[in-house]
Coordinates of C-alpha atoms and ligand atoms in Angstrom, one line a residue:
M1 CA -17.7 -22.4 -7.0
G2 CA -15.8 -22.0 -10.3
K3 CA -14.1 -18.6 -10.6
N4 CA -13.5 -18.3 -14.3
D5 CA -14.0 -15.8 -17.0
E6 CA -16.3 -18.1 -18.9
A7 CA -18.7 -18.7 -15.9
V8 CA -20.4 -15.3 -16.2
S9 CA -24.1 -15.1 -16.1
Q10 CA -26.0 -12.3 -17.9
K11 CA -26.8 -10.9 -14.4
D12 CA -23.1 -10.6 -13.7
I13 CA -22.4 -8.8 -16.9
K14 CA -25.2 -6.3 -16.2
K15 CA -23.8 -5.8 -12.7
S16 CA -20.3 -5.3 -14.1
R17 CA -21.5 -2.7 -16.5
S18 CA -23.2 -0.7 -13.8
F19 CA -19.9 -0.8 -12.0
K20 CA -18.2 0.4 -15.1
Q21 CA -20.5 3.3 -15.5
R22 CA -19.9 4.4 -11.9
L23 CA -16.2 4.4 -12.3
Q24 CA -14.3 7.2 -13.8
Y25 CA -10.9 5.9 -14.9
P26 CA -9.0 8.0 -17.4
T27 CA -7.4 5.4 -19.6
L28 CA -9.7 2.5 -19.3
D29 CA -12.8 2.1 -17.2
I30 CA -13.1 -1.7 -17.2
R31 CA -11.0 -2.3 -14.0
K32 CA -13.9 -3.8 -12.0
L33 CA -15.4 -5.8 -14.8
D34 CA -12.9 -8.7 -14.6
K35 CA -13.0 -9.0 -10.9
D36 CA -16.8 -9.2 -11.0
A37 CA -16.7 -11.5 -13.9
S38 CA -14.3 -13.8 -12.1
F39 CA -17.0 -14.9 -9.7
C40 CA -20.0 -17.0 -10.6
V41 CA -22.8 -15.4 -8.5
E42 CA -25.4 -17.8 -7.3
S43 CA -28.8 -16.6 -8.3
A44 CA -30.7 -14.6 -5.7
S45 CA -33.0 -16.6 -3.4
S46 CA -36.6 -16.9 -4.6
D47 CA -37.8 -14.1 -2.3
D48 CA -35.3 -11.8 -3.7
N49 CA -36.7 -12.4 -7.1
D50 CA -40.3 -12.3 -6.1
L51 CA -41.1 -8.6 -6.9
T52 CA -44.7 -8.8 -5.9
A53 CA -43.9 -10.1 -2.5
A54 CA -41.0 -7.7 -2.2
D55 CA -43.2 -4.8 -3.1
K56 CA -45.5 -5.6 -0.2
R57 CA -42.8 -5.3 2.5
P58 CA -39.9 -3.0 3.3
R59 CA -36.9 -4.0 1.1
E60 CA -34.0 -5.5 2.9
N61 CA -31.8 -6.2 -0.1
D62 CA -31.2 -4.6 -3.4
D63 CA -31.1 -6.7 -6.6
D64 CA -27.4 -7.4 -6.1
G65 CA -27.9 -9.0 -2.8
N66 CA -26.6 -6.0 -0.9
L67 CA -28.4 -4.9 2.3
D68 CA -30.6 -2.0 1.5
Y69 CA -29.6 0.1 4.5
H70 CA -30.1 3.8 5.3
I71 CA -28.0 6.2 7.3
G72 CA -29.0 6.0 10.9
L73 CA -29.7 2.2 10.8
V74 CA -28.5 0.5 13.9
M75 CA -27.3 -3.1 13.6
E76 CA -26.9 -5.4 16.6
D77 CA -28.2 -2.6 18.8
R78 CA -24.7 -1.2 18.6
Y79 CA -23.4 -0.2 15.1
E80 CA -25.0 3.0 13.8
I81 CA -24.4 3.5 10.1
V82 CA -23.1 7.0 9.3
S83 CA -21.9 6.8 5.7
T84 CA -20.9 4.5 2.9
L85 CA -17.1 4.0 2.5
G86 CA -16.8 1.7 -0.5
E87 CA -18.2 -1.0 -2.5
G88 CA -16.7 -4.2 -3.9
A89 CA -17.8 -7.4 -5.6
F90 CA -18.7 -8.9 -2.2
G91 CA -20.7 -6.1 -0.6
R92 CA -20.6 -2.6 0.8
V93 CA -18.4 -1.2 3.5
V94 CA -20.0 1.4 5.8
E95 CA -18.7 3.7 8.5
C96 CA -20.5 3.1 11.8
I97 CA -20.4 4.5 15.3
D98 CA -19.8 1.6 17.7
R99 CA -22.1 2.8 20.5
H100 CA -20.6 0.4 23.0
R101 CA -17.1 1.8 22.7
D102 CA -17.9 5.2 21.3
L103 CA -15.6 4.6 18.4
C104 CA -15.9 4.9 14.6
V105 CA -15.4 1.6 12.8
A106 CA -15.8 0.2 9.3
V107 CA -18.3 -2.6 8.7
K108 CA -18.1 -4.8 5.6
I109 CA -21.7 -5.9 4.9
V110 CA -21.4 -8.9 2.7
K111 CA -24.0 -9.8 0.1
K112 CA -26.6 -12.3 1.2
F113 CA -25.8 -15.1 -1.3
E114 CA -24.4 -18.2 0.1
S115 CA -21.3 -18.2 -2.1
Y116 CA -20.4 -14.7 -0.7
C117 CA -21.1 -15.8 2.9
K118 CA -18.6 -18.6 2.4
V119 CA -16.0 -16.2 1.2
A120 CA -16.8 -14.0 4.2
R121 CA -16.3 -16.9 6.6
S122 CA -12.9 -17.5 5.0
E123 CA -12.0 -13.8 5.3
I124 CA -13.0 -13.9 9.0
A125 CA -10.8 -17.0 9.6
V126 CA -7.8 -15.3 7.9
L127 CA -8.3 -12.0 9.8
E128 CA -8.5 -13.9 13.1
E129 CA -5.2 -15.7 12.2
I130 CA -3.6 -12.4 11.4
N131 CA -4.8 -10.8 14.6
S132 CA -3.3 -13.7 16.6
L133 CA 0.0 -13.9 14.7
D134 CA 0.5 -10.1 14.9
D135 CA -0.8 -9.3 18.3
D136 CA 1.4 -6.1 18.5
N137 CA -0.2 -4.8 15.3
R138 CA 3.3 -4.4 13.7
F139 CA 2.3 -5.3 10.1
A140 CA 0.2 -3.2 7.8
C141 CA -2.9 -5.5 7.6
V142 CA -6.3 -4.2 8.6
R143 CA -7.4 -5.3 12.1
M144 CA -10.7 -7.2 12.5
L145 CA -12.6 -6.1 15.6
G146 CA -15.4 -8.6 15.5
W147 CA -18.2 -9.9 13.3
F148 CA -21.9 -10.5 13.4
R149 CA -24.9 -11.5 11.3
H150 CA -27.5 -9.0 10.4
R151 CA -30.6 -10.2 8.5
A152 CA -28.7 -13.1 6.8
H153 CA -25.8 -10.8 5.9
T154 CA -22.4 -11.5 7.4
C155 CA -20.9 -8.3 8.7
I156 CA -17.2 -7.9 9.5
V157 CA -16.2 -5.1 11.9
L158 CA -12.9 -3.6 10.9
E159 CA -10.7 -0.7 12.2
L160 CA -11.6 2.4 10.2
L161 CA -9.1 3.4 7.6
G162 CA -9.0 6.3 5.1
S163 CA -9.2 6.4 1.3
S164 CA -7.8 3.6 -0.9
T165 CA -4.7 4.6 -2.9
F166 CA -6.7 4.2 -6.0
E167 CA -9.4 6.6 -4.7
F168 CA -6.6 9.0 -3.7
L169 CA -5.1 8.9 -7.3
R170 CA -8.6 9.4 -8.7
Q171 CA -9.4 12.4 -6.5
N172 CA -6.0 13.8 -7.4
N173 CA -6.7 13.6 -11.2
F174 CA -4.4 10.6 -11.5
V175 CA -1.3 12.7 -10.8
P176 CA 1.3 9.9 -10.0
F177 CA 2.9 9.4 -6.6
S178 CA 6.5 10.6 -6.2
V179 CA 9.2 8.0 -6.1
E180 CA 9.7 8.9 -2.4
Q181 CA 6.0 8.3 -1.7
I182 CA 6.1 5.0 -3.6
R183 CA 9.2 4.0 -1.5
H184 CA 7.3 4.6 1.8
I185 CA 4.1 2.9 0.7
A186 CA 6.0 -0.1 -0.8
F187 CA 8.2 -0.7 2.2
Q188 CA 5.2 -1.1 4.5
I189 CA 3.3 -3.2 2.1
F190 CA 6.2 -5.5 1.3
K191 CA 6.8 -6.0 5.1
A192 CA 3.1 -6.9 5.6
V193 CA 2.8 -9.2 2.6
S194 CA 6.2 -10.8 3.4
F195 CA 4.7 -11.5 6.9
L196 CA 1.7 -13.2 5.2
H197 CA 4.0 -15.2 3.0
R198 CA 6.1 -16.3 6.0
N199 CA 2.9 -17.5 7.6
K200 CA 1.9 -19.5 4.5
L201 CA -0.7 -17.1 3.2
T202 CA -1.1 -15.6 -0.2
H203 CA -3.3 -12.5 -0.5
T204 CA -4.0 -13.0 -4.2
D205 CA -5.8 -9.7 -4.8
L206 CA -3.3 -6.9 -4.2
K207 CA -4.3 -3.8 -6.1
P208 CA -4.5 0.0 -5.4
E209 CA -8.1 -0.4 -4.2
N210 CA -7.0 -2.8 -1.5
I211 CA -4.2 -0.6 -0.1
L212 CA -5.7 2.1 2.1
F213 CA -4.3 5.1 3.8
V214 CA -4.6 4.9 7.6
S215 CA -5.7 8.5 8.0
G216 CA -9.5 8.4 8.4
D217 CA -10.5 12.1 8.3
S218 CA -14.0 12.4 7.0
D219 CA -13.1 15.6 5.0
S220 CA -11.6 14.2 1.9
N221 CA -9.4 17.3 1.3
Q222 CA -8.0 17.2 4.8
Q223 CA -7.6 13.4 4.4
M224 CA -5.5 13.9 1.3
H225 CA -3.2 16.3 3.0
K226 CA -2.9 14.1 6.1
A227 CA -2.3 10.9 4.1
L228 CA 0.5 12.6 2.1
R229 CA 2.1 13.8 5.3
C230 CA 2.2 10.4 7.0
L231 CA 1.9 7.9 4.2
D232 CA 0.9 5.0 6.5
V233 CA -1.1 2.4 4.6
K234 CA -2.8 -0.9 5.3
I235 CA -3.9 -3.9 3.2
V236 CA -7.6 -4.9 3.2
D237 CA -9.8 -7.5 1.6
F238 CA -8.6 -10.9 2.7
G239 CA -11.6 -12.7 1.1
N240 CA -9.4 -14.5 -1.4
A241 CA -6.4 -15.0 0.8
T242 CA -5.3 -18.6 0.5
F243 CA -3.2 -20.8 2.8
D244 CA -0.5 -22.9 1.2
H245 CA -2.3 -26.1 2.2
Q246 CA -5.7 -24.9 0.8
H247 CA -7.1 -25.6 -2.6
H248 CA -5.7 -23.0 -5.0
E249 CA -8.5 -21.7 -7.3
T250 CA -7.3 -21.7 -11.0
L251 CA -8.1 -18.1 -11.6
V252 CA -7.1 -15.5 -9.0
S253 CA -6.4 -11.8 -8.9
T254 CA -8.1 -8.8 -10.6
R255 CA -7.1 -8.9 -14.2
H256 CA -4.7 -6.0 -14.5
Y257 CA -2.6 -7.4 -11.6
R258 CA -2.8 -11.1 -12.6
A259 CA 0.5 -12.9 -13.0
P260 CA 1.3 -14.6 -16.3
E261 CA 1.5 -18.1 -14.6
V262 CA -2.2 -17.6 -13.6
I263 CA -3.3 -16.6 -17.1
L264 CA -1.3 -19.5 -18.6
D265 CA -2.8 -21.9 -16.0
L266 CA 0.6 -23.1 -14.8
G267 CA -0.3 -23.1 -11.1
W268 CA 0.6 -20.3 -8.7
N269 CA 2.1 -19.6 -5.3
Q270 CA 2.9 -16.6 -3.2
S271 CA 5.0 -15.2 -6.0
C272 CA 1.7 -14.1 -7.7
D273 CA 1.5 -11.4 -5.0
V274 CA 4.9 -10.2 -6.0
W275 CA 3.8 -9.8 -9.6
S276 CA 0.6 -7.9 -8.5
L277 CA 2.7 -5.6 -6.4
G278 CA 5.0 -4.9 -9.3
C279 CA 2.0 -3.8 -11.3
V280 CA 0.7 -1.7 -8.4
L281 CA 4.0 0.2 -7.9
M282 CA 4.2 0.9 -11.6
E283 CA 0.6 2.2 -11.5
Y284 CA 1.6 4.5 -8.7
Y285 CA 4.5 5.7 -10.8
L286 CA 2.5 6.2 -14.0
G287 CA -0.8 7.3 -12.5
R288 CA -2.5 4.7 -14.7
T289 CA -2.8 1.0 -15.0
L290 CA 0.4 -0.7 -16.4
F291 CA -1.6 -3.3 -18.4
P292 CA -5.0 -1.8 -19.2
S293 CA -6.3 -4.9 -20.8
H294 CA -9.6 -6.8 -20.8
D295 CA -8.5 -9.8 -22.8
C296 CA -6.0 -12.5 -21.9
G297 CA -4.2 -12.6 -25.3
E298 CA -4.0 -8.8 -25.4
H299 CA -2.8 -8.8 -21.7
L300 CA 0.1 -11.2 -22.6
A301 CA 0.9 -9.2 -25.7
M302 CA 1.1 -6.0 -23.4
M303 CA 3.4 -7.9 -21.1
Q304 CA 5.7 -8.7 -24.0
K305 CA 5.8 -5.1 -25.1
V306 CA 6.8 -4.0 -21.6
L307 CA 9.0 -6.9 -20.5
G308 CA 10.2 -8.7 -23.6
P309 CA 9.2 -12.1 -24.9
I310 CA 7.6 -14.7 -22.7
P311 CA 10.2 -17.5 -22.3
P312 CA 9.3 -20.5 -24.6
H313 CA 9.8 -23.0 -21.8
L314 CA 6.8 -21.4 -20.0
L315 CA 4.7 -21.4 -23.1
K316 CA 5.5 -25.0 -23.7
Q317 CA 4.0 -25.9 -20.3
T318 CA 0.6 -24.2 -20.8
G319 CA -2.5 -26.2 -21.6
K320 CA -3.9 -23.1 -23.2
K321 CA -2.5 -23.9 -26.6
H322 CA -4.3 -21.2 -28.4
F323 CA -1.8 -18.7 -26.8
V324 CA 1.1 -20.5 -28.4
K325 CA 2.4 -20.6 -32.0
N326 CA 5.9 -22.1 -32.8
E327 CA 6.9 -21.9 -29.1
H328 CA 6.1 -18.1 -29.0
L329 CA 3.1 -16.2 -27.9
N330 CA 0.5 -16.3 -30.6
V331 CA -0.1 -12.7 -30.9
D332 CA -3.2 -12.0 -32.9
K333 CA -2.5 -9.4 -35.5
A334 CA -5.4 -7.3 -34.5
N335 CA -4.2 -7.3 -31.0
S336 CA -0.5 -6.6 -31.7
S337 CA -1.4 -3.6 -33.7
D338 CA -4.0 -2.6 -31.2
D339 CA -4.0 1.0 -30.1
A340 CA -4.0 0.2 -26.4
I341 CA -0.7 -1.7 -26.7
Q342 CA 1.0 1.0 -28.7
K343 CA -0.5 3.8 -26.7
F344 CA 0.0 2.5 -23.1
C345 CA 2.9 0.1 -23.2
Q346 CA 6.5 1.1 -23.2
P347 CA 9.4 -1.2 -22.7
L348 CA 10.7 -1.2 -19.1
R349 CA 14.2 -0.7 -20.5
Q350 CA 13.1 2.7 -21.8
Y351 CA 12.1 3.7 -18.3
M352 CA 15.5 2.6 -17.1
R353 CA 17.1 5.3 -19.3
T354 CA 16.1 7.9 -16.7
D355 CA 18.9 10.2 -15.3
S356 CA 17.5 9.8 -11.8
D357 CA 19.3 7.2 -9.7
E358 CA 16.3 6.6 -7.4
E359 CA 14.1 5.9 -10.5
K360 CA 16.8 3.5 -11.9
Q361 CA 16.6 1.6 -8.5
L362 CA 12.8 1.5 -8.7
F363 CA 12.8 0.1 -12.2
D364 CA 15.5 -2.4 -11.3
L365 CA 13.4 -3.6 -8.5
L366 CA 10.3 -3.7 -10.7
G367 CA 12.2 -5.7 -13.3
C368 CA 13.0 -8.3 -10.6
M369 CA 9.3 -8.4 -9.5
L370 CA 7.9 -8.7 -13.0
D371 CA 10.0 -11.7 -14.0
Y372 CA 7.9 -14.1 -15.9
D373 CA 9.6 -17.1 -14.3
V374 CA 8.4 -17.7 -10.8
S375 CA 11.6 -19.6 -9.9
R376 CA 13.6 -16.4 -10.7
R377 CA 11.1 -13.8 -9.5
I378 CA 12.3 -11.9 -6.4
T379 CA 10.7 -12.7 -3.1
L380 CA 9.4 -9.9 -0.9
E381 CA 11.9 -10.8 1.8
E382 CA 14.7 -10.3 -0.8
A383 CA 13.0 -7.2 -2.2
L384 CA 13.2 -5.5 1.2
W385 CA 17.0 -5.7 0.9
H386 CA 17.0 -4.1 -2.5
P387 CA 19.0 -0.8 -2.7
F388 CA 15.7 1.0 -3.4
F389 CA 14.9 0.7 0.3
C390 CA 18.3 1.3 1.8
T391 CA 17.4 4.7 3.2
L392 CA 14.4 3.3 5.0
R393 CA 16.2 0.3 6.3
A394 CA 18.9 2.6 7.7
Q395 CA 16.1 4.4 9.7
Q396 CA 14.9 1.2 11.3
Ligands
LIG1 N1 -11.4 -0.8 7.0 C1 -11.8 0.0 6.1 N2 -11.9 1.3 6.3 C2 -12.3 2.2 5.4 N3 -12.7 1.8 4.1 C3 -12.7 0.5 3.8 C4 -12.2 -0.5 4.8 N4 -12.3 -1.7 4.2 C5 -12.7 -1.5 3.0 N5 -13.0 -0.2 2.7 C6 -13.5 0.4 1.4 O1 -14.4 -0.5 0.8 C7 -13.8 -0.9 -0.5 C8 -14.2 -2.4 -0.7 O2 -13.7 -3.2 0.4 P1 -13.2 -4.7 0.1 O3 -12.1 -4.6 -0.9 O4 -12.9 -5.3 1.4 O5 -14.6 -5.3 -0.5 P2 -14.7 -6.4 -1.6 O6 -16.2 -6.5 -1.9 O7 -14.0 -7.7 -1.1 O8 -13.9 -5.8 -2.9 P3 -13.4 -6.6 -4.2 O9 -14.4 -6.2 -5.3 O10 -12.1 -5.9 -4.5 O11 -13.3 -8.0 -3.9 C9 -12.3 -0.7 -0.4 O12 -11.8 -0.5 -1.7 C10 -12.3 0.6 0.5 O13 -12.6 1.7 -0.3

């Protein structure tokens, strides 16, 4: 299945817009659009489209291929749905009581379409591998507890976690995290992703929505307070995780977190996760997306405003020649004077002018993570030895 921006059906666009309407993001509300648009959805099966037939029987799926469940529904004679936790391009995640173990769990109910089932199978394989590689649960990756099929939907049973860091920021009116909080969150995530990288896996979709606090209190206010006290987080969503030996899709990551080598189609490796995490940490610091763009040209122009010119040797290699003019980024005049670039993008060196030593360390680390050149970009193993983490390393 091709995952590219061009392969978007009208149905996907409608679906993306409804996502957009549901989201309240202060600077730009198109975050979800690109992720959705990156996947070519197979059309619904004929019985999904047959409204007359569907009208005559209780509905099992909504138009997006999601299971049309209700609170109280029991799946597998075991998992009783008590609430909805989240929604993504691949389906919905619900909180359930596991009646066999008298335990609350999260169940990701994947959309019914075959392409999504395929991604779900891959997510299950990756989660099984993580469970067996990390049997002591030392790294901050969500644990899979099992999986089953319910009415043609693949359902993945996961340990129950709390809010995503994106949701946390949103509920907190996008007040940024403190540098100390960023340090704690980053340290755990870097260790976890570094563990994935050592085991030849790339996550490819690291973003604040996929980094969840561990605290699972159902009262959101209490949850916020608890999360801020303990700051333990875990990574979710391994549906696009790719082993080194597997085919690497041309287009990966949700747009705002997408590395330049992916946009320029230069091939990618684990280093694209490092770029995404650089964008994530900056978002935690700013309380808003670092590159709030919806267009590749504008996105690259934003990168230039923040990080300086894209090296000509990289532009020389791209097959996407429309991005290049005289060995430099071909910045469309309309884009370069675009409000969004002027308003949201500030050179990283200006942030470095801060008087705070800990902020200086953070920006130094971010500079190393947001290096255009993959061969020079810091690895997470190296990043864990950066002075930004020295206090946490000392505590280990
Ligand atoms: N184990 C969990 N515990 C609690 N909430 C969860 C859990 N896993 C996922 N969620 C919630 O559900 C949301 C969607 O989950 P996930 O990212 O796995 O779905 P997806 O369809 O693959 O998303 P995407 O559109 O990013 O690909 C998360 O952002 C989070 O809010």
